Coordinates of C-alpha atoms and ligand atoms in Angstrom, one line a residue:
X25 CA -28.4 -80.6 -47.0
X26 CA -24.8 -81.0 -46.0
X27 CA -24.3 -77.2 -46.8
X28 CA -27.1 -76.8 -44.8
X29 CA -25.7 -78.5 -41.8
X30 CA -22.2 -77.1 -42.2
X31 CA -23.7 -73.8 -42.0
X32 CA -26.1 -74.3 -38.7
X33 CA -22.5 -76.0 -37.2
X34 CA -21.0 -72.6 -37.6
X35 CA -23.3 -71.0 -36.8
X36 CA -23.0 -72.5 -33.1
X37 CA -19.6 -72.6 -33.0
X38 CA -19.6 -68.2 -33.6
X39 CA -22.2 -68.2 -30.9
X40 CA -20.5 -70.2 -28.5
X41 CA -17.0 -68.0 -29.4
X42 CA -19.2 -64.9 -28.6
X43 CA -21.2 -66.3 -25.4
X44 CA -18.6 -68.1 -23.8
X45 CA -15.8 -65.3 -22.5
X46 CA -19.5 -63.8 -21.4
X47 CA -20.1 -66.6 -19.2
X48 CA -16.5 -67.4 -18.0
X49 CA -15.8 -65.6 -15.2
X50 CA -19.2 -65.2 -14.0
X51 CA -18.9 -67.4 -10.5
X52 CA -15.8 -64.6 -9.6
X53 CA -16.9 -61.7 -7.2
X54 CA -17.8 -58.5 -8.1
X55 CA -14.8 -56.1 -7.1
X56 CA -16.6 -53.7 -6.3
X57 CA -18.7 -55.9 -3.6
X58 CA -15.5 -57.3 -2.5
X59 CA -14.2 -53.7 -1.8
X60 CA -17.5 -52.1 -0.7
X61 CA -16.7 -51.4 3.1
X62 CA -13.1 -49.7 1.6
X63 CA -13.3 -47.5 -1.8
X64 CA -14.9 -47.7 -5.1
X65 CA -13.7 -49.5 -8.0
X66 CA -13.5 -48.0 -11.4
X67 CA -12.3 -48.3 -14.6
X68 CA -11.8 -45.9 -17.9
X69 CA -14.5 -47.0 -20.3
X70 CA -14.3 -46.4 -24.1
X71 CA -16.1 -45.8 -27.2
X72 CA -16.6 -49.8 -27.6
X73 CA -17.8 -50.0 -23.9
X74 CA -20.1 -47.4 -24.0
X75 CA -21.9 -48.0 -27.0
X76 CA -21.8 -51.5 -26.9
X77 CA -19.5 -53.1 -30.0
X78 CA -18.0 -54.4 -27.5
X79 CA -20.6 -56.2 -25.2
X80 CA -18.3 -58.3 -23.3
X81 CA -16.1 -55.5 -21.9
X82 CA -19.6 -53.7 -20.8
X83 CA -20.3 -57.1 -18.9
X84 CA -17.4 -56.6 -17.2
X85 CA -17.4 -53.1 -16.0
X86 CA -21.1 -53.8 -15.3
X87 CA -20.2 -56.3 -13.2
X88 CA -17.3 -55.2 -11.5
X89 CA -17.4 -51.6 -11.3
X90 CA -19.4 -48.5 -9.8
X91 CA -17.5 -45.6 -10.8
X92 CA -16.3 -44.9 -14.2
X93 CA -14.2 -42.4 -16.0
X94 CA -14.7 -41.5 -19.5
X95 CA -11.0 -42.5 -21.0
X96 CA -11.6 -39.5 -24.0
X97 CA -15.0 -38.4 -24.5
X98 CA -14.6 -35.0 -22.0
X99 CA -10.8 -34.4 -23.3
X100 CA -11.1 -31.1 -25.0
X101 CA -10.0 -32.2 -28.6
X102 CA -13.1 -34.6 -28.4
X103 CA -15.7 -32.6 -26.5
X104 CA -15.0 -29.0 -28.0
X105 CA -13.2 -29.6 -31.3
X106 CA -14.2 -26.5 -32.8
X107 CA -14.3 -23.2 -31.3
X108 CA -17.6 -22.4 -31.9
X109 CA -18.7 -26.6 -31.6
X110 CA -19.2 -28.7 -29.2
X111 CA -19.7 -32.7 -29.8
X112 CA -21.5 -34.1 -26.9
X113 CA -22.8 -37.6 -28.3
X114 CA -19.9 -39.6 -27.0
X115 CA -19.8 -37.7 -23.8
X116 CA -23.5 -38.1 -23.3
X117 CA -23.5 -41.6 -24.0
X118 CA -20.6 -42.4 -21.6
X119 CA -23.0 -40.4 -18.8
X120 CA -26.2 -42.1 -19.6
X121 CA -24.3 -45.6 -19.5
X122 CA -22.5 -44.8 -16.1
X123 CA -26.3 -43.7 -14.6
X124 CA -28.0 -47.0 -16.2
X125 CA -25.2 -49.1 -14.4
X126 CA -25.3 -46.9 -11.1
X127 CA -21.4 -45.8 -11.6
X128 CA -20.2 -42.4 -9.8
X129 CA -19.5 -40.9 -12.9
X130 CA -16.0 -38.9 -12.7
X131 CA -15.3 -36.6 -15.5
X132 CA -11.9 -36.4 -17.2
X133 CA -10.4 -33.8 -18.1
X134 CA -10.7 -30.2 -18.1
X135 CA -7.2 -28.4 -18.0
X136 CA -4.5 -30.6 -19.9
X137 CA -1.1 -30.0 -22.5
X138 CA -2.3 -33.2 -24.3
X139 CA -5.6 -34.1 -26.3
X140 CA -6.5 -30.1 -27.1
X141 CA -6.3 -28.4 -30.2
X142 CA -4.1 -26.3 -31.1
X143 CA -6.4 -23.4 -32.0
X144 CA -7.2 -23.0 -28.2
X145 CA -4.1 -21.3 -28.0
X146 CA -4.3 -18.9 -31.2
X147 CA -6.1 -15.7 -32.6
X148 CA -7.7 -16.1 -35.8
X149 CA -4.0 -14.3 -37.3
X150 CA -2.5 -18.1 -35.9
X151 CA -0.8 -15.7 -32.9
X152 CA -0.4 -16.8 -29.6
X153 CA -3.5 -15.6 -27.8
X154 CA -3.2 -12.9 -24.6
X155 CA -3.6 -14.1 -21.3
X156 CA -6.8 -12.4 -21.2
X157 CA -8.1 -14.0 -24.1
X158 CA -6.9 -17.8 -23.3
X159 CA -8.4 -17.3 -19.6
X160 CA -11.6 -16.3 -21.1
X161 CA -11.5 -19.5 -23.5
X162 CA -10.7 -21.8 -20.5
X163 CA -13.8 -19.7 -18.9
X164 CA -16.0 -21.0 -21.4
X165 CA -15.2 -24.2 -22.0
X166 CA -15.4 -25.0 -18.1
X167 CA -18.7 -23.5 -17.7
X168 CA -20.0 -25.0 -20.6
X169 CA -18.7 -28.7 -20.1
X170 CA -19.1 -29.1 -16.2
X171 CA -22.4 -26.8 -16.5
X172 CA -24.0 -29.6 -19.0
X173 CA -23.5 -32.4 -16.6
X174 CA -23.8 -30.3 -13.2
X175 CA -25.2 -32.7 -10.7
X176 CA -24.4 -35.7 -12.8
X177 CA -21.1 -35.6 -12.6
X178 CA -19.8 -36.4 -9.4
X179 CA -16.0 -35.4 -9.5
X180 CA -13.4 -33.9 -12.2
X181 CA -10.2 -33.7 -12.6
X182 CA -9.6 -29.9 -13.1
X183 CA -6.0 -29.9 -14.2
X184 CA -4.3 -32.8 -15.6
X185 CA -0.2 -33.5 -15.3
X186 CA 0.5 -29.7 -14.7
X187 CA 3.9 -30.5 -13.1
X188 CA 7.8 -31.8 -14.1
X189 CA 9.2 -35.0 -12.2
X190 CA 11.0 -32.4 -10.7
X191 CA 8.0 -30.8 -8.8
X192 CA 8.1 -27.6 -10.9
X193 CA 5.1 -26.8 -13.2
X194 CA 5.2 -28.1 -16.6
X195 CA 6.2 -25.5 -19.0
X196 CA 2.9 -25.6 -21.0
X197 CA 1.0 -23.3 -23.2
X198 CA -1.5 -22.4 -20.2
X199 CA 1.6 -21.6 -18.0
X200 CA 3.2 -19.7 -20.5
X201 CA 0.6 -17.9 -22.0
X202 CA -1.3 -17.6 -18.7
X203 CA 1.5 -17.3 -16.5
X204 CA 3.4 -15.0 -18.6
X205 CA 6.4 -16.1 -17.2
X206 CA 5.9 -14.8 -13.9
X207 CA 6.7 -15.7 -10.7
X208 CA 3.0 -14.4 -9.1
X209 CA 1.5 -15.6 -11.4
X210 CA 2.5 -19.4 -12.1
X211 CA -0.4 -20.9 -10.3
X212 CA -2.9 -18.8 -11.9
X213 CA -4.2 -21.1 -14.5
X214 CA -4.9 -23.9 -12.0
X215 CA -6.4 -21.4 -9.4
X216 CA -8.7 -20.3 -11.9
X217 CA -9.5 -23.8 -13.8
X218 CA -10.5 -25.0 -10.0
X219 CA -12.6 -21.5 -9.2
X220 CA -14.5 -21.7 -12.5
X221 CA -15.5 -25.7 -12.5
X222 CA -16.8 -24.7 -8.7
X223 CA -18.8 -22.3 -10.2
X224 CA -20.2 -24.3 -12.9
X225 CA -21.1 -27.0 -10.7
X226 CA -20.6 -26.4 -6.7
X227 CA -21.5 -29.8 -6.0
X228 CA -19.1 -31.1 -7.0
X229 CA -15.8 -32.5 -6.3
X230 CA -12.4 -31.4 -7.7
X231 CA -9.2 -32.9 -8.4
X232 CA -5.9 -32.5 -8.9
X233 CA -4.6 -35.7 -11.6
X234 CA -0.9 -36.7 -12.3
X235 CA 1.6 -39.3 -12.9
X236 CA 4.8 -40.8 -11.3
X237 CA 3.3 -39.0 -8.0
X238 CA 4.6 -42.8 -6.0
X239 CA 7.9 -42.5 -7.6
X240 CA 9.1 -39.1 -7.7
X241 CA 8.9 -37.2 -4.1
X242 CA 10.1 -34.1 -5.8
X243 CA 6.8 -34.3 -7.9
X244 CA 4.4 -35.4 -5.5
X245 CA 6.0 -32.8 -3.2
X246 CA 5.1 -29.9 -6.0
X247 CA 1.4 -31.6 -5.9
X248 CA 1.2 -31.1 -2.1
X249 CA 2.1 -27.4 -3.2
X250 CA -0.6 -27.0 -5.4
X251 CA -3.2 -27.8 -2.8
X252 CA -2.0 -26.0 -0.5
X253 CA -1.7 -23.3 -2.7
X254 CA -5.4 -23.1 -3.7
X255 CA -6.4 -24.0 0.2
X256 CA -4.0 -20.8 1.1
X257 CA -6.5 -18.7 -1.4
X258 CA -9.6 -20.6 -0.1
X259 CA -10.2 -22.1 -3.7
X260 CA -12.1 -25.8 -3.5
X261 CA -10.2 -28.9 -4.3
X262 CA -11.3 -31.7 -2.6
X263 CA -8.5 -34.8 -3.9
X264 CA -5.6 -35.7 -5.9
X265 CA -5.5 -38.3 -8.2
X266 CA -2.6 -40.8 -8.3
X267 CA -2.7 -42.1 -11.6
X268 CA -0.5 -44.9 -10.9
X269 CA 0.5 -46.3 -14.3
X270 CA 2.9 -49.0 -12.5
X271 CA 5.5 -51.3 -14.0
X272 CA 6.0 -54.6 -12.9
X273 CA 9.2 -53.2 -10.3
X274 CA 7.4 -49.8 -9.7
X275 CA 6.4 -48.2 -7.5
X276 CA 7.7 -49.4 -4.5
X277 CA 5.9 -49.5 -1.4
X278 CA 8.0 -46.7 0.2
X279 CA 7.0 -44.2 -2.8
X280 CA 3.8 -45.6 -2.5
X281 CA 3.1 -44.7 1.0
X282 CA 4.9 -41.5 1.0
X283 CA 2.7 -40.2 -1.8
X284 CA -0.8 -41.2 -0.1
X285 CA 0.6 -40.0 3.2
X286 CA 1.8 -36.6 2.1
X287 CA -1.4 -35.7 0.2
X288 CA -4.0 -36.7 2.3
X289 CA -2.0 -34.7 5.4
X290 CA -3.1 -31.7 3.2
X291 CA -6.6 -32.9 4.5
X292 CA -7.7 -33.7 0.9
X293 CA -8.9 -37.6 -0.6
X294 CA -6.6 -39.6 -2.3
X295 CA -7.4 -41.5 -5.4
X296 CA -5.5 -43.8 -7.4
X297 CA -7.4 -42.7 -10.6
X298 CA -5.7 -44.9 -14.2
X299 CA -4.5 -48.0 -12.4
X300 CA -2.3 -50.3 -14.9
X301 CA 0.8 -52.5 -14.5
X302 CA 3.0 -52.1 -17.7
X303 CA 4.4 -55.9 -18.3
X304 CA 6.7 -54.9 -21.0
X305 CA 10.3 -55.1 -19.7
X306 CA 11.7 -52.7 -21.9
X307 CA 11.1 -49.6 -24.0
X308 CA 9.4 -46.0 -22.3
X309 CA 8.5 -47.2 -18.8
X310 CA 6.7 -43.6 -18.1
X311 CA 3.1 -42.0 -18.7
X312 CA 3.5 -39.6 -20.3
X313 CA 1.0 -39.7 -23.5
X314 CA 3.4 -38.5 -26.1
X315 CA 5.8 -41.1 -25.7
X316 CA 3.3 -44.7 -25.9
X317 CA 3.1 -45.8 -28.9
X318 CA 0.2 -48.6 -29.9
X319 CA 3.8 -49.7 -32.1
X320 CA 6.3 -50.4 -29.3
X321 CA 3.6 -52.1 -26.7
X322 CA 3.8 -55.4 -27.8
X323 CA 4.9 -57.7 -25.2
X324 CA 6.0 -61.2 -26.1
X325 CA 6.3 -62.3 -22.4
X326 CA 3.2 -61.4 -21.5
X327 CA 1.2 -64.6 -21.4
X328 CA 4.6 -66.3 -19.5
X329 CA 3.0 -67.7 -16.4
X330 CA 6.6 -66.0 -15.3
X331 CA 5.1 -62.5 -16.6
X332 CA 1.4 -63.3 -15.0
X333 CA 2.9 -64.1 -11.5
X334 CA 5.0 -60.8 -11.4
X335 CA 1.6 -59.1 -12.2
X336 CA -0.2 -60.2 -9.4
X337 CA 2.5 -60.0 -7.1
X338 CA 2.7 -56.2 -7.7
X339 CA -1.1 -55.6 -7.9
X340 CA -1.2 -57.5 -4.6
X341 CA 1.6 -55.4 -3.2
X342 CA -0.1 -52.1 -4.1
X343 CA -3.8 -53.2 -2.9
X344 CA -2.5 -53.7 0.8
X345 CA -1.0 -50.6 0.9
X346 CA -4.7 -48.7 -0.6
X347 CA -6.3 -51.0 2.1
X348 CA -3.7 -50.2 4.5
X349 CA -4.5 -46.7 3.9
X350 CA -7.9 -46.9 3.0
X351 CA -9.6 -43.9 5.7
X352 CA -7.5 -41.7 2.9
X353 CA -8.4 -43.4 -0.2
X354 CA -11.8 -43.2 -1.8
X355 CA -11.3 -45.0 -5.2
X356 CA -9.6 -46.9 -7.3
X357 CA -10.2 -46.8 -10.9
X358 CA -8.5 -49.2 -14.0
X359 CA -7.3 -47.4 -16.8
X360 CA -8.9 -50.2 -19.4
X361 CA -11.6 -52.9 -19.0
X362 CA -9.3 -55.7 -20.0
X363 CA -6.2 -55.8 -21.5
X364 CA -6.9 -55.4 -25.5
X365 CA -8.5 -52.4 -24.2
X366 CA -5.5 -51.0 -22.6
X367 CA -3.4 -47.6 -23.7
X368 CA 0.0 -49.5 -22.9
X369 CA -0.3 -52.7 -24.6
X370 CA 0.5 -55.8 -23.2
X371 CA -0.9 -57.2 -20.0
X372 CA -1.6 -54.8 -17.6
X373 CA -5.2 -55.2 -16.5
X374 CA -6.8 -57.8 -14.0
X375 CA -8.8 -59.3 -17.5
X376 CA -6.9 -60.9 -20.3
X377 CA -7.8 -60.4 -23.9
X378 CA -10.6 -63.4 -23.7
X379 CA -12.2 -61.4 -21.0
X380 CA -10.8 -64.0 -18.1
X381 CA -10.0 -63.0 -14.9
X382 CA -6.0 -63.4 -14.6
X383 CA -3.6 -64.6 -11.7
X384 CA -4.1 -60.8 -10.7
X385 CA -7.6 -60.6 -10.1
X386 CA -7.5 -63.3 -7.7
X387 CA -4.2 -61.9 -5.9
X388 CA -5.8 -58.7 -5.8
X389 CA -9.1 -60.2 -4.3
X390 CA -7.2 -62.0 -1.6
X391 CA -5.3 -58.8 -0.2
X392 CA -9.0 -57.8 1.1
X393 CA -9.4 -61.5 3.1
X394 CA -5.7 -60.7 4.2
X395 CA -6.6 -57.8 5.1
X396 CA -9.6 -58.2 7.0
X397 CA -7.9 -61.7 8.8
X398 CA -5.1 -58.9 9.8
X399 CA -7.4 -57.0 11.5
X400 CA -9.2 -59.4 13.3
X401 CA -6.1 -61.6 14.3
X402 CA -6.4 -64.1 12.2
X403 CA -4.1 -64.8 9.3
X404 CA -7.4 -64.4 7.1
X405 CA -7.6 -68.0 6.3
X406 CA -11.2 -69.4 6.4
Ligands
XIL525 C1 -4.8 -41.9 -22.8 C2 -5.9 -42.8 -23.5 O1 -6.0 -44.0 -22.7 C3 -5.6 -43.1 -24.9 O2 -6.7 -43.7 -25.5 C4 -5.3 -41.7 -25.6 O3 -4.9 -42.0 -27.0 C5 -4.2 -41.0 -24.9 O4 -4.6 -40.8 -23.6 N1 -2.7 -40.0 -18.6 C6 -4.0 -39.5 -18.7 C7 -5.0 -40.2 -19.6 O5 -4.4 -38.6 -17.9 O6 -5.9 -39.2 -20.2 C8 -4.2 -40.9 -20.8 O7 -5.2 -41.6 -21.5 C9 -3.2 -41.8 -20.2 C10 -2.2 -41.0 -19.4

């Protein structure tokens, strides 16, 4: 009997440990209501999300999100493994979840250094391919991948992190194998990853995606080359992504600003497209994928209620700048659900690893009533 007892206790106390981060958090606003009248709010959704081992995060990017980018499941190495295979079950289940949810589904990524394998770049002797024979690959792939979810997909990002924080292009295997090295030729990749993906789908829209574009001038100043470049040759790209992968002193509102205002001039959107606010104070403060390690994200300060108020402080500080900007910027999107879900470790989202909201979520809420009592005249005070 007792055992009996013990047993039916526990069993309430797991299904209160599992329903409860559900319910906390339910009396918050919906972001995505809250920015309605401004952009969209998104965030990266992975394999957990999507097929539901994690139900909590779903709940939350249910709730407060509608638009979605698939964090891997349309990165080459995942989607097209093989030469002759393609694996579309995660891909397809990340679409069908984004459509049962209503999300604008944003597909990421097509053209990339990172996440492809290393066969895409060789004969079947292991030698480097000709720039015929990788621009007929890249062909193929785009055609097949945008061509399976033409019309479902509302937006890619064509080419990924194609340039140096100096604002030169990234010395690459598509640049050097496509570009051979030539001065005429060095945009040739992008101009024809962007032609193709119009092809395959000319709905849709077609972006431009990097990093350190709010901190670096020199770099956002090589993206504004890139669109004109392809507007020069009449070739369709219709934003550029800021990813934004922030720290908790970057980016400043100055590099902010002057990255929004010099892209959209080019008479393209602007997105902010993998927000996140690294916590850690030390260690690799950059983006660039080859250089996080899961191993050196740990953050010991993270929970500090120091740590937490420096979080929302910068999310604040960047969401009045989007709204200050907001004709130019269509959408923000979270790279992570909450913050065990996160790429950087840490605490860099707006949910903690209980699924709570965070100090953040309610700064970053406020900057709309701010904003709003700004542009009425009040001091947005009820
Ligand atoms: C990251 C994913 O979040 C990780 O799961 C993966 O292991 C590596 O890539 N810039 C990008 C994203 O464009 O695709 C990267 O995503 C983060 C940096």
């Amino acid at each position: 009997m007792r055992t009996r007892q013990t047993i039916t206790m526990m069993s309430l106390v797991v299904l209160l440990a599992n329903t409860v981060p559900c319910m906390a958090g339910q009396n918050v606003p919906a972001l995505k209501d809250v920015f309605t009248n401004h952009f969209l709010i998104g965030g990266a959704l992975n394999r957990n999300v999507v097929t539901g081992r994690d139900p909590n995060a779903a709940a939350i990017a249910e709730k407060h999100f509608n638009t979605a980018t698939a964090e891997n499941d349309l990165k080459w190495q995942r989607v097209h493994p093989r030469l002759d295979q393609y694996n579309w079950e995660p891909a397809d289940s990340f679409v069908a979840f984004c459509e049962k949810h209503q999300m604008v589904v944003i597909g990421h990524c097509l053209v990339w250094h990172s996440q492809v394998p290393r066969w895409v770049f060789l004969d079947d002797s292991e030698n480097a391919l000709t720039r015929d024979a990788l621009l007929s690959r890249m062909r193929d792939h785009i055609l097949t991948v945008v061509g399976r979810y033409k019309g479902r997909i509302k937006g890619w990002d064509v080419v990924n992190e194609a340039l140096n924080e100096d604002g030169t292009l990234r010395n690459t295997q598509w640049l050097q194998i496509i570009g051979e090295g030539a001065e005429n030729k060095q945009y040739d990749y992008i101009e024809n990853a962007f032609r193709w993906a119009h092809e395959a789908d000319p709905d849709a829209e077609l972006y431009y995606n990097d990093y350190s574009l709010e901190t670096s001038r020199a770099k956002c100043d090589g993206a504004v080359a890139i669109v004109k470049h392809l507007k020069s040759k009449g070739i369709r790209i219709d934003g550029v992504g800021i990813q934004l992968h922030g720290s908790l002193a970057h980016p400043s509102v100055e590099g902010l600003e002057y990255a929004i205002t010099s892209l959209a001039a080019t008479g393209v959107k602007v997105m902010v497209t993998e927000l996140d606010i690294r916590t850690q104070a030390r260690g690799y403060r950059g983006a660039d994928v080859s250089q996080v390690s899961r191993q050196n994200t740990s953050d010991p300060s993270a929970a500090a209620a120091e740590t937490q108020k420096k979080l929302a402080d910068k999310y604040a500080e960047i969401f009045s700048v989007l709204l200050k900007h907001e004709k130019d910027i269509t959408r923000v999107t979270f790279w992570g659900v909450y913050d065990a879900t996160s790429w950087i470790g840490g605490s860099p989202l707006l949910f903690d690893r209980n699924y709570q909201p965070k100090e953040a979520f309610f700064a970053v809420v406020k900057t709309k009533t701010s904003h709003e009592g700004r542009q009425d005249g009040t001091d947005g005070e009820p």
